[in-house]
Amino acid sequence: MSALPDFKNRARAALADPVLKVAIDRTTGNAERKRAAAVAAFPEFEAARARGKAIKDHVTAHIDHYLEQFERNATARGAQVHWAADDAEARAIVTRICLAADAKLVTRAKSMLGEEIGLPHALADAGIERVETDLAEHIIQLAGEAPSHIIWPAMHRTREQVAELFKAGHQPPPAAEDPATMVQSARRVLRQKFLSADIGISGANFLVADTGATCTVTNEGNAELTTTPPRIHIVTAGIEKLVPSTAHAFALLRLLVRSATGGEMTQYTTFHAGPRRPGDADGPEEMHIVLVDNGRSRMLANEFREMLRCIRCGACMNHCVVYRQIGGHAYGGTYPGPMGSVLTPVLDGLAASRDLPNACTMNGRCAEVCPVGIPLPTLLRAWRRRSWREGLEPGSLRAGIGIWAQLARRPRLYRLATRIGLPLMRLFGKGGWIARLPLAGGWTAHRDLPRPAARSFMDQYRARQKGRK
Amino acid sequence: MTGEPKPTVGLFVTCLVDAIRPQIGFATLQLLEEAGCVVEVPQAQTCCGQPALNSGDDRDAAHLARQTIAAFEGYDYVVLPSGSCAATMVHGYPDLLAGDPDWAARARAMAAKTHEITSFLADVMGYAPAGRRLNASATYHDSCSGLRELGIAAQPRALLSHVEGLEMRGLPGNDVCCGFGGTFCVKYSDISNAIVTEKAEAIEETGAEILLAGDLGCLMNMAGKLNRRGAKTRCFHTVEVLAGQADGPAIGEEAL
Ligand code: SF4
């Protein structure tokens, strides 16, 4: 067993996996290029971004009003609205509905909130068969894994690895390894499930307050097949997904899709407003909407409020140097990348996740691309501040910073320390470089350190000033 | 020059420049004087406090912020050869001291007159180096804080375009972080190494003889990696080339 904390262990394992790196580079690299092109071709992007930010902030400020309005309108359309304060309650509500309906088979359209509340496990524990219908989710279900990206859950897997999974998991196995044949094979397997499922569970990208509708976007149409044929449709959604009206949903959708995939619109954008009405040809008999808080109302009142703007586009992770080296699983939570590093401490507690806000270079690229202007580095720094205050930062770091600060607060002593320290440090070097320096192993393990100057700037400058006089 | 009084500049040398590469401080001083400033180096300066700020240690960071403000507020301008330390003063100090009635306004006033050196020369002083020549090819890395927090991108390039004989080559991923990140590179050294390795590969692929950047922290990271890889790329801070000092030893080269 290594003595490293979990995050460092997971990151190290990810760094040692060359296939993972190829897979991440391929997907995030493409996403980065496509987003850049989409933004360049959308001259009003900045205005749209300001509008998106304003919409989300407005809803956050008036969340009670919009929640009530949504509940009223959704109920009027025949949906049943449930409230879940945390993940356990959300799981309990969903399983209760499933058990009451005597459901054997549940299809699920990709939803990060479902992951957040631990729905896959809860369904398994209740003895209910769960089938993931999103192609990427289908892949990771076969692999027994969690998503590693919020838009491309299986992006860590190469096509070759997927072919192996399909060969073992599909009956009969796909005839060839080309993408078309593999997709056909997944379709065949999934279609049987779509038609025999008792319940379909989906997330929602938006909850439209003035119509009571939920809105779900996909590029595969699997959400429609998940939510329409089964008898019961369950929507699980975080309360921050509210928007005042359909027009607002579309305003955010334009930002979401361009930022996520570089497209203009998703292939499928579906609004669900209540179950089947008398005379409707199809649709579920019951529709349940589970509104999940799980830490969100706490964020309303603290320094992480701006995080409630997040529309889960994934742009921050696609542009993050750290994510691109270690991938999503290393983060160890439901949400990876910069947004995950802000959200995971909210969901799992800071003590269990203090590495995440620290494992960031503060380069600011995530905030630069975030379509709703979330200042991610500022929020990460807020976690670091809390972690320092709560004494969660390691003693070695506290001591190091403490000694440094004590010196830096006394300029004369600081000068003296550099006068003594620099020649000492130089002893470890040869030529212009130091290849190994005690206490700086993290640096010299991977790179050389330029040998410090024999005399500091300040010493040289003072000597020069004296000479001038 | 007209008879206008010369602006006074307090030069903040940064702790890394002070200890590791004083040449950068002297090059900055020279450029400021050439641009027509009266420059002083206040002796009460040490470190801008960024290591504490980035570690969440706001109390020490605020103390260093107050110390720095007190030492520098008497000048017309505060100039630094570092985008990231400048950003700490411009954005970090006002945030840190926002709740401190005695210091909030002083922090804002200090922020308003603090500049990174290349943007100060180009935007405030309208300075362009004259008579510099360097026969070499070079590539430029945009350090993150300077680029994103202060908008420094055009200024160093414009200034460098006045150096005769200098052939600038594009660096793919020029705006992608080099993996330094202050204490990040030590705390998460494996991840940092993976990032800087990619950066070094991109630099080597340009075939440029020289790597330039505006932050010594990032330069030390990239230069240290390039040297460990056996690359021959020579690394300088932008001001060293602008001041005509690139005939001296590069980062990691010992003076004879
Ligand atoms: S934080 Fe911003 S960039 Fe990241 S997923 Fe959320 S909306 Fe997208």
XYZ file of C-alpha atoms and ligand atoms in Angstrom:
733
model
C 0.000 0.000 0.000
C 1.230 3.434 -0.820
C 1.170 6.127 1.820
C -0.169 8.617 -0.699
C -3.711 9.876 -0.274
C -6.281 8.457 -2.650
C -6.240 11.289 -5.121
C -2.494 11.120 -5.567
C -2.654 7.366 -5.967
C -5.366 7.556 -8.568
C -3.578 10.363 -10.395
C -0.347 8.392 -10.419
C -2.097 5.330 -11.821
C -3.725 7.453 -14.513
C -0.410 9.056 -15.452
C 1.120 5.627 -15.881
C -1.568 4.573 -18.386
C -0.505 5.510 -21.910
C -3.765 4.323 -23.502
C -5.777 6.612 -21.236
C -3.723 9.607 -22.303
C -4.327 8.866 -25.982
C -8.057 8.520 -25.367
C -8.298 11.756 -23.369
C -6.253 13.754 -25.869
C -8.368 12.560 -28.755
C -11.703 13.542 -27.239
C -10.796 16.720 -25.381
C -8.586 17.896 -28.226
C -11.477 17.536 -30.665
C -13.844 19.223 -28.239
C -11.450 22.112 -27.803
C -11.095 22.667 -31.545
C -14.817 22.371 -32.192
C -15.713 24.718 -29.384
C -13.239 27.290 -30.644
C -14.749 27.090 -34.122
C -18.308 27.275 -32.801
C -17.536 30.290 -30.648
C -15.708 32.016 -33.495
C -18.737 31.497 -35.733
C -21.103 32.919 -33.112
C -20.330 36.632 -32.916
C -22.861 37.206 -30.148
C -21.169 34.633 -27.937
C -20.158 37.145 -25.282
C -23.642 38.633 -25.195
C -25.203 35.169 -25.018
C -22.851 34.297 -22.197
C -23.788 37.409 -20.250
C -27.444 36.559 -20.777
C -26.929 32.965 -19.661
C -25.193 34.141 -16.542
C -27.967 36.616 -15.831
C -30.673 33.986 -16.284
C -28.995 31.595 -13.889
C -28.342 34.314 -11.326
C -31.926 35.468 -11.528
C -33.209 31.956 -10.873
C -30.751 31.483 -8.018
C -31.948 34.689 -6.416
C -35.605 33.698 -6.734
C -35.357 29.964 -6.437
C -38.282 29.617 -4.013
C -40.606 31.404 -6.388
C -39.603 29.296 -9.378
C -39.701 26.029 -7.467
C -43.247 26.701 -6.368
C -44.275 27.793 -9.835
C -42.711 24.714 -11.364
C -44.364 22.391 -8.883
C -47.756 24.004 -9.450
C -47.533 23.756 -13.236
C -46.040 20.281 -13.324
C -48.725 19.022 -10.961
C -51.424 20.655 -13.079
C -50.112 18.646 -16.016
C -50.512 15.457 -14.050
C -46.937 14.882 -12.932
C -46.170 14.013 -9.312
C -43.493 16.194 -7.778
C -41.282 14.864 -4.966
C -38.714 16.688 -2.888
C -35.420 15.169 -1.808
C -33.215 16.978 0.685
C -30.202 14.771 0.053
C -28.933 11.834 -1.964
C -30.304 9.212 0.429
C -33.769 10.678 0.231
C -33.577 10.891 -3.548
C -32.545 7.238 -3.794
C -35.315 6.222 -1.417
C -37.981 8.080 -3.396
C -36.944 6.563 -6.708
C -36.693 3.030 -5.358
C -40.029 3.391 -3.598
C -41.703 4.338 -6.883
C -40.012 1.437 -8.648
C -40.994 -1.095 -5.990
C -44.562 0.205 -5.791
C -44.871 -0.342 -9.523
C -43.374 -3.790 -9.140
C -40.757 -2.872 -11.713
C -38.314 -5.528 -12.876
C -36.502 -3.618 -15.580
C -35.586 0.044 -15.590
C -34.005 1.891 -18.499
C -31.977 4.943 -17.723
C -30.959 7.860 -19.928
C -27.636 9.382 -18.983
C -27.905 11.699 -16.013
C -25.061 12.988 -13.881
C -27.503 13.659 -11.071
C -28.401 9.967 -11.063
C -24.706 9.256 -10.488
C -24.527 11.972 -7.853
C -27.302 10.395 -5.799
C -25.966 6.871 -6.281
C -28.976 5.610 -8.208
C -27.271 2.690 -9.990
C -26.321 1.114 -6.661
C -29.686 1.803 -5.096
C -31.494 0.056 -7.948
C -29.159 -2.908 -7.759
C -29.719 -3.154 -4.013
C -33.472 -3.170 -4.611
C -33.071 -6.075 -7.020
C -34.103 -4.073 -10.066
C -32.372 -4.599 -13.384
C -31.011 -1.314 -14.715
C -30.080 -0.744 -18.338
C -28.112 2.309 -19.405
C -29.340 3.476 -22.797
C -26.802 6.135 -23.703
C -24.177 4.441 -25.851
C -21.281 5.630 -23.722
C -23.091 4.748 -20.523
C -23.809 1.339 -22.010
C -20.078 0.906 -22.525
C -19.171 1.794 -18.975
C -21.981 -0.331 -17.627
C -20.444 -3.286 -19.462
C -17.087 -2.315 -17.968
C -18.552 -1.882 -14.491
C -17.218 1.657 -14.248
C -18.372 5.173 -13.447
C -18.392 8.009 -16.019
C -15.063 9.776 -16.466
C -16.469 12.865 -18.185
C -19.853 14.523 -17.878
C -20.452 14.691 -21.632
C -18.474 11.659 -22.831
C -18.754 9.209 -19.939
C -16.638 6.572 -21.695
C -14.051 8.880 -23.204
C -11.298 7.069 -21.331
C -11.915 3.946 -23.405
C -10.475 3.445 -26.869
C -12.401 1.838 -29.688
C -10.333 -1.323 -29.319
C -11.293 -1.612 -25.658
C -14.946 -1.041 -26.514
C -14.797 -3.809 -29.093
C -13.558 -6.182 -26.399
C -16.389 -5.176 -24.067
C -19.009 -5.653 -26.775
C -17.591 -9.023 -27.735
C -17.969 -10.219 -24.177
C -21.190 -8.398 -23.316
C -23.408 -8.675 -26.424
C -25.339 -11.764 -27.387
C -24.578 -12.474 -30.181
C -21.325 -10.499 -30.276
C -20.855 -7.883 -33.039
C -19.584 -9.327 -36.288
C -16.860 -6.737 -36.831
C -14.974 -4.018 -35.016
C -15.889 -1.065 -37.206
C -17.908 1.608 -35.430
C -21.022 1.089 -37.560
C -21.235 -2.617 -36.764
C -20.583 -2.011 -33.093
C -23.270 0.672 -32.898
C -25.688 -1.679 -34.659
C -24.934 -4.329 -32.108
C -25.570 -1.944 -29.205
C -28.817 -0.852 -30.835
C -30.041 -4.395 -31.134
C -29.265 -5.138 -27.498
C -30.731 -1.882 -26.214
C -33.904 -1.914 -28.318
C -35.133 -5.100 -26.721
C -34.709 -3.403 -23.367
C -36.389 -0.170 -24.393
C -39.564 -1.995 -25.265
C -39.702 -4.258 -22.257
C -38.809 -1.741 -19.533
C -41.348 -0.966 -16.822
C -39.857 2.377 -15.916
C -37.675 4.928 -17.677
C -35.502 7.224 -15.597
C -33.967 10.374 -17.030
C -32.300 13.503 -15.806
C -33.242 16.966 -17.008
C -31.143 19.749 -18.453
C -33.819 22.296 -17.627
C -36.959 22.515 -15.525
C -39.253 25.055 -17.121
C -41.148 26.881 -14.396
C -43.949 28.484 -16.398
C -44.946 25.287 -18.203
C -44.018 22.662 -15.654
C -42.097 20.805 -18.359
C -38.733 19.109 -18.041
C -36.261 19.362 -20.905
C -33.728 16.721 -21.850
C -31.180 16.875 -24.647
C -29.275 13.999 -26.227
C -27.567 13.223 -29.486
C -28.769 9.640 -29.655
C -32.506 9.835 -29.085
C -32.143 7.392 -26.245
C -33.849 9.714 -23.791
C -37.016 9.634 -25.897
C -36.953 5.846 -26.003
C -36.308 5.739 -22.298
C -39.102 8.080 -21.343
C -41.876 7.240 -23.804
C -42.526 3.475 -24.063
C -42.356 2.507 -20.345
C -45.385 2.812 -18.114
C -43.697 5.200 -15.745
C -41.249 8.053 -16.340
C -39.147 9.311 -13.434
C -37.159 12.523 -13.783
C -34.463 13.292 -11.242
C -33.099 16.828 -11.319
C -31.153 19.246 -9.170
C -33.134 22.293 -8.128
C -30.629 24.580 -9.877
C -31.916 23.360 -13.244
C -34.899 25.701 -13.095
C -35.446 28.316 -15.771
C -38.345 30.760 -15.938
C -39.539 29.873 -19.450
C -38.867 27.830 -22.564
C -37.152 30.797 -24.182
C -34.688 30.842 -21.312
C -34.048 27.146 -21.748
C -33.158 27.759 -25.384
C -30.889 30.657 -24.522
C -28.926 28.350 -22.230
C -29.076 25.482 -24.680
C -27.218 27.521 -27.293
C -24.416 28.005 -24.790
C -24.490 24.450 -23.556
C -24.175 22.743 -26.921
C -21.514 25.045 -28.344
C -19.448 24.738 -25.211
C -19.847 20.990 -24.922
C -19.529 19.607 -28.425
C -19.114 22.645 -30.640
C -22.448 21.874 -32.305
C -25.259 24.354 -32.736
C -28.068 22.219 -31.431
C -28.397 18.696 -30.099
C -29.978 16.048 -32.328
C -32.791 15.594 -29.855
C -34.286 18.204 -27.570
C -37.378 16.960 -25.805
C -39.786 18.650 -23.446
C -41.832 16.377 -21.224
C -44.944 17.948 -19.789
C -46.813 15.460 -17.680
C -47.845 11.870 -18.428
C -50.075 10.696 -21.248
C -53.407 12.462 -21.327
C -56.672 10.763 -22.241
C -56.638 10.340 -25.988
C -52.837 10.574 -26.337
C -51.403 7.852 -28.538
C -48.399 7.191 -26.342
C -46.378 8.347 -23.366
C -46.087 7.060 -19.823
C -49.070 6.564 -17.550
C -47.275 8.183 -14.632
C -44.657 10.879 -14.518
C -42.674 11.555 -11.357
C -40.288 14.444 -10.885
C -37.809 14.216 -8.032
C -36.324 17.605 -7.170
C -33.020 17.137 -5.452
C -31.328 19.603 -3.150
C -28.286 17.666 -1.904
C -26.202 20.624 -0.787
C -27.531 23.109 -3.319
C -29.493 25.314 -0.938
C -26.425 25.425 1.298
C -24.497 26.832 -1.684
C -27.146 29.512 -2.123
C -25.975 31.014 1.133
C -22.217 30.599 0.957
C -19.242 31.586 -1.190
C -19.937 28.793 -3.696
C -23.206 30.285 -4.866
C -21.865 31.057 -8.337
C -21.323 27.355 -8.898
C -25.109 26.984 -9.103
C -24.865 28.575 -12.544
C -23.149 25.484 -13.932
C -24.995 23.980 -16.893
C -22.787 20.878 -16.994
C -21.236 21.477 -20.403
C -17.830 20.034 -19.572
C -15.837 22.802 -21.290
C -13.847 23.455 -18.127
C -12.515 19.901 -18.038
C -11.799 19.816 -21.763
C -9.556 22.845 -21.331
C -7.958 21.852 -18.017
C -4.273 20.858 -18.087
C -4.735 18.676 -15.030
C -7.837 16.860 -16.289
C -6.093 16.238 -19.577
C -3.261 14.460 -17.833
C -5.201 12.383 -15.310
C -8.724 11.967 -16.713
C -11.969 11.925 -14.801
C -11.682 8.861 -12.584
C -8.702 10.273 -10.701
C -10.960 12.938 -9.215
C -12.840 10.271 -7.323
C -16.210 12.050 -7.297
C -19.226 12.185 -9.568
C -18.074 15.369 -11.262
C -14.479 15.660 -12.491
C -12.344 18.522 -13.687
C -12.501 22.074 -12.367
C -16.263 22.057 -11.758
C -15.904 18.743 -9.944
C -13.144 20.128 -7.774
C -15.566 22.813 -6.617
C -18.596 20.509 -6.288
C -17.100 17.379 -4.760
C -16.219 19.064 -1.446
C -19.837 20.286 -1.298
C -21.127 16.759 -1.830
C -18.537 14.616 -0.062
C -17.142 17.026 2.490
C -13.862 18.899 2.333
C -11.978 16.526 4.620
C -12.429 13.726 2.096
C -11.557 15.818 -0.926
C -9.146 18.592 0.040
C -6.716 17.476 -2.647
C -9.107 18.453 -5.416
C -9.145 22.237 -4.936
C -5.409 22.091 -4.360
C -4.515 20.067 -7.432
C -4.905 23.043 -9.729
C -2.316 25.396 -11.199
C -4.751 28.339 -11.074
C -4.089 29.001 -14.744
C -7.627 30.237 -15.283
C -8.354 28.583 -18.617
C -11.470 26.913 -17.199
C -13.005 30.235 -16.222
C -12.046 31.658 -19.615
C -14.169 29.045 -21.419
C -17.016 28.607 -18.927
C -20.165 29.690 -20.812
C -21.807 31.091 -17.700
C -18.728 32.858 -16.367
C -18.143 30.835 -13.216
C -14.891 32.054 -11.615
C -13.674 28.522 -10.967
C -10.164 29.431 -9.687
C -11.676 31.891 -7.218
C -13.997 29.177 -5.912
C -11.138 26.707 -5.672
C -9.188 29.262 -3.695
C -12.198 29.640 -1.385
C -11.954 25.913 -0.619
C -8.239 26.251 0.044
C -8.987 29.074 2.455
C -11.507 26.917 4.310
C -9.161 23.992 4.326
C -6.408 26.151 5.813
C -8.762 27.589 8.392
C -10.094 24.191 9.372
C -6.593 22.805 9.738
C -7.023 20.238 6.966
C -3.865 21.219 5.093
C -0.915 18.956 5.851
C 1.408 20.003 8.667
C 4.445 20.101 6.382
C 2.781 22.667 4.136
C 1.569 24.759 7.055
C 5.038 24.751 8.544
C 6.682 25.589 5.225
C 4.377 28.480 4.457
C 4.537 29.619 8.086
C 8.338 29.827 8.181
C 8.412 31.471 4.786
C 5.847 34.056 5.839
C 7.660 34.806 9.106
C 10.804 35.541 7.127
C 9.043 37.515 4.445
C 7.415 39.667 7.109
C 10.870 40.804 8.319
C 12.750 42.303 5.380
C 16.073 42.620 7.245
C 15.978 39.049 8.459
C 14.871 37.982 5.007
C 17.943 39.660 3.487
C 20.156 37.951 6.012
C 18.564 34.590 5.257
C 19.134 35.002 1.518
C 22.705 36.077 2.148
C 23.350 32.862 4.077
C 20.952 30.610 2.190
C 21.963 31.297 -1.391
C 25.627 30.269 -1.060
C 24.495 27.186 0.854
C 22.055 26.242 -1.860
C 24.721 26.776 -4.475
C 26.786 24.023 -2.870
C 24.284 21.492 -4.200
C 24.808 22.582 -7.776
C 27.308 22.019 -10.503
C 27.666 24.455 -13.379
C 24.430 26.358 -13.671
C 22.105 23.646 -12.375
C 21.118 21.741 -9.270
C 20.070 18.176 -10.053
C 19.126 17.193 -6.504
C 18.175 19.407 -3.626
C 17.045 18.230 -0.190
C 13.477 19.326 0.626
C 12.850 20.102 -3.033
C 12.477 16.502 -4.156
C 9.154 17.222 -5.857
C 10.982 19.602 -8.133
C 14.277 17.853 -8.731
C 12.701 14.438 -9.264
C 11.572 15.674 -12.649
C 13.570 18.764 -13.557
C 16.774 20.561 -12.783
C 16.781 23.712 -10.726
C 18.715 26.731 -11.946
C 21.476 27.399 -9.462
C 20.668 30.544 -7.505
C 22.741 33.669 -7.813
C 25.806 34.002 -5.602
C 24.486 37.375 -4.491
C 20.867 38.406 -4.493
C 19.546 41.275 -6.539
C 19.157 43.323 -3.394
C 22.776 42.864 -2.331
C 24.086 43.668 -5.779
C 21.779 46.645 -6.107
C 22.818 48.117 -2.771
C 26.485 47.740 -3.621
C 25.817 49.475 -6.903
C 23.981 52.335 -5.240
C 26.876 52.854 -2.838
C 29.314 52.894 -5.745
C 27.222 55.543 -7.467
C 27.274 57.884 -4.510
C 11.446 65.229 -23.986
C 9.438 68.104 -22.670
C 9.960 69.534 -19.243
C 7.389 67.236 -17.640
C 8.643 65.600 -14.476
C 9.657 61.999 -14.916
C 7.297 59.460 -13.366
C 8.606 57.710 -10.283
C 8.510 53.933 -10.305
C 8.870 51.580 -7.372
C 10.442 48.414 -8.743
C 9.259 45.192 -7.107
C 11.907 42.636 -7.919
C 9.969 39.437 -6.904
C 11.516 36.917 -4.542
C 12.486 34.502 -7.303
C 14.282 37.156 -9.348
C 16.031 38.393 -6.223
C 17.402 34.958 -5.372
C 17.708 33.078 -8.622
C 18.233 35.525 -11.429
C 19.085 39.119 -10.482
C 19.830 39.907 -14.150
C 16.064 40.108 -14.729
C 15.817 42.800 -12.073
C 18.642 44.808 -13.591
C 17.228 44.451 -17.099
C 13.885 45.735 -15.831
C 15.603 48.639 -14.117
C 17.486 49.508 -17.285
C 14.366 49.436 -19.453
C 12.421 51.590 -17.023
C 15.199 54.173 -17.004
C 15.453 54.088 -20.783
C 11.722 54.680 -20.926
C 12.198 57.823 -18.886
C 11.281 56.799 -15.354
C 12.967 57.548 -12.067
C 13.306 54.131 -10.490
C 13.748 53.168 -6.878
C 13.913 49.747 -5.272
C 12.278 49.962 -1.835
C 14.250 47.930 0.677
C 11.208 46.832 2.667
C 10.073 44.458 -0.078
C 10.328 40.685 0.140
C 7.658 38.497 -1.451
C 4.239 39.535 -2.749
C 2.601 36.840 -0.617
C 1.348 34.675 -3.424
C 2.482 31.335 -1.900
C 0.403 32.083 1.197
C -2.539 33.391 -0.810
C -2.632 30.325 -3.043
C -2.360 27.983 -0.084
C -5.394 29.523 1.601
C -3.327 31.226 4.290
C -5.066 34.577 4.043
C -3.696 35.951 7.286
C -0.057 35.805 6.222
C -0.989 36.877 2.718
C -2.800 39.941 4.064
C 0.156 40.814 6.249
C 2.510 40.718 3.288
C 0.017 42.696 1.237
C -0.037 45.477 3.829
C 3.740 45.452 4.110
C 4.113 45.735 0.344
C 1.515 48.468 0.004
C 3.190 50.507 2.746
C 6.538 50.208 0.977
C 5.239 51.154 -2.468
C 2.333 53.534 -2.192
C 4.523 56.628 -2.449
C 5.409 56.053 -6.120
C 3.537 57.031 -9.237
C 3.743 53.427 -10.427
C 4.663 49.995 -9.137
C 6.264 47.768 -11.776
C 7.163 44.064 -11.650
C 8.943 41.697 -14.041
C 6.223 39.091 -13.382
C 2.626 38.824 -14.534
C 1.651 36.526 -11.709
C 3.008 38.714 -8.882
C 1.512 41.757 -10.604
C -1.856 39.971 -10.754
C -1.565 39.212 -7.041
C -1.222 42.925 -6.351
C -3.830 44.021 -8.887
C -6.533 41.477 -8.028
C -5.386 39.645 -4.914
C -4.646 42.580 -2.622
C -7.972 44.397 -3.045
C -9.799 41.096 -2.420
C -7.700 40.201 0.589
C -8.102 43.596 2.210
C -11.661 44.339 1.100
C -12.983 43.883 4.616
C -10.253 45.924 6.270
C -11.476 49.522 6.683
C -7.958 50.921 7.083
C -6.520 49.175 4.071
C -9.216 48.521 1.467
C -8.856 51.875 -0.266
C -5.079 51.757 -0.088
C -5.114 48.307 -1.682
C -7.324 49.550 -4.511
C -5.146 52.590 -5.078
C -2.051 50.409 -5.200
C -3.754 47.994 -7.615
C -4.622 50.861 -9.943
C -0.997 51.853 -10.408
C 0.621 48.428 -10.478
C 1.843 47.058 -13.816
C 3.714 44.132 -15.263
C 6.835 45.423 -17.005
C 6.058 44.740 -20.687
C 2.550 46.149 -20.433
C 3.893 49.150 -18.529
C 6.498 49.859 -21.186
C 4.135 49.383 -24.116
C 0.810 50.674 -22.779
C 1.786 53.322 -20.243
C 5.154 54.636 -21.426
C 4.775 53.997 -25.159
C 8.341 52.774 -25.126
C 10.046 50.755 -27.858
C 13.607 49.491 -27.573
C 15.992 50.999 -30.150
C 19.224 49.646 -31.535
C 18.891 46.109 -30.188
C 20.043 43.199 -32.251
C 19.973 39.483 -31.587
C 20.572 37.012 -34.367
C 18.527 34.061 -33.143
C 15.211 32.276 -33.404
C 12.936 32.411 -30.391
C 9.517 31.263 -29.260
C 7.275 32.792 -26.595
C 5.190 31.156 -23.863
C 2.247 33.158 -22.505
C 2.270 32.704 -18.755
C -1.230 32.211 -17.406
C -1.717 34.928 -14.786
C -0.306 37.651 -16.983
C -2.317 36.485 -19.961
C -5.694 35.899 -18.312
C -5.691 38.201 -15.321
C -3.890 41.147 -16.898
C -4.383 40.683 -20.634
C -0.699 40.539 -21.498
C -0.214 39.062 -24.953
C 0.335 41.762 -27.565
C 2.735 43.920 -25.525
C 5.721 41.581 -25.195
C 5.382 40.567 -28.837
C 5.218 44.190 -29.976
C 8.313 45.064 -27.939
C 10.210 42.027 -29.201
C 9.429 42.966 -32.798
C 11.853 45.887 -32.369
C 14.790 43.563 -31.772
C 16.584 43.250 -35.095
C 17.553 39.809 -36.261
C 15.213 38.067 -33.837
C 13.046 35.548 -35.623
C 9.922 34.761 -33.579
C 8.353 31.341 -34.074
C 4.849 30.345 -32.990
C 4.541 27.884 -30.115
C 1.590 25.488 -30.417
C -0.277 25.629 -27.115
C 1.404 28.954 -26.260
C -1.482 29.803 -23.928
C -1.616 26.440 -22.167
C -0.237 26.329 -18.618
C 3.306 24.937 -18.245
C 2.389 23.138 -15.027
C 4.323 25.394 -12.656
C 1.471 26.797 -10.575
C 3.609 27.926 -7.638
C 3.452 25.274 -4.921
C 1.462 23.014 -7.288
C 4.654 21.836 -8.996
C 5.990 20.508 -5.688
C 2.718 19.305 -4.112
C 1.553 17.459 -7.216
C 4.895 16.941 -8.852
C 3.851 13.924 -10.930
C 1.012 15.794 -12.590
C 3.137 18.893 -13.000
C 5.826 16.802 -14.627
C 3.383 15.367 -17.137
C 2.243 18.865 -18.056
C 5.699 20.387 -18.396
C 6.888 17.400 -20.396
C 4.275 18.156 -23.044
C 5.270 21.795 -22.951
C 8.957 20.942 -23.403
C 8.122 18.716 -26.370
C 6.184 21.535 -28.009
C 9.074 23.950 -27.432
C 11.628 21.530 -28.830
C 9.475 20.949 -31.896
C 9.546 24.627 -32.828
C 13.293 24.264 -33.288
C 13.710 27.740 -31.782
C 17.064 28.434 -30.139
C 15.552 30.562 -27.396
C 12.483 30.304 -25.165
C 11.078 33.553 -23.797
C 8.455 34.214 -21.149
C 7.557 36.920 -18.687
C 7.546 34.964 -15.422
C 10.625 33.451 -13.826
C 8.602 30.724 -12.085
C 7.303 29.349 -15.376
C 10.718 29.835 -16.994
C 12.460 27.859 -14.244
C 9.957 25.066 -14.690
C 10.341 24.880 -18.463
C 14.096 25.509 -18.463
C 14.607 22.870 -15.772
C 12.644 20.330 -17.773
C 14.328 21.183 -21.054
C 17.745 20.788 -19.419
C 16.792 17.471 -17.833
C 15.745 16.284 -21.286
C 19.066 17.352 -22.729
C 17.533 20.032 -24.943
C 19.784 22.867 -26.005
C 17.091 25.548 -25.860
C 18.305 28.666 -24.041
C 15.785 30.354 -21.765
C 15.518 34.061 -21.014
C 13.014 36.415 -19.488
C 11.612 38.763 -22.146
C 13.179 41.819 -20.492
C 16.666 40.346 -20.796
C 16.339 40.267 -24.572
C 14.705 43.693 -24.662
C 17.543 45.133 -22.578
C 20.151 43.628 -24.886
C 21.404 41.194 -22.274
C 20.851 37.939 -24.132
C 24.557 37.761 -24.930
C 25.092 36.803 -21.279
C 24.397 33.409 -19.705
C 20.886 32.010 -20.151
C 18.925 30.513 -17.262
C 20.993 27.608 -15.947
C 24.192 28.744 -17.656
C 26.970 29.757 -15.324
C 28.734 33.053 -15.950
C 32.376 32.493 -16.842
S -18.338 25.056 -14.651
Fe -18.806 26.157 -16.540
S -17.495 25.138 -18.079
Fe -17.583 23.761 -16.307
S -19.268 22.360 -16.744
Fe -20.132 24.051 -15.544
S -20.897 25.503 -17.071
Fe -19.499 24.113 -18.149
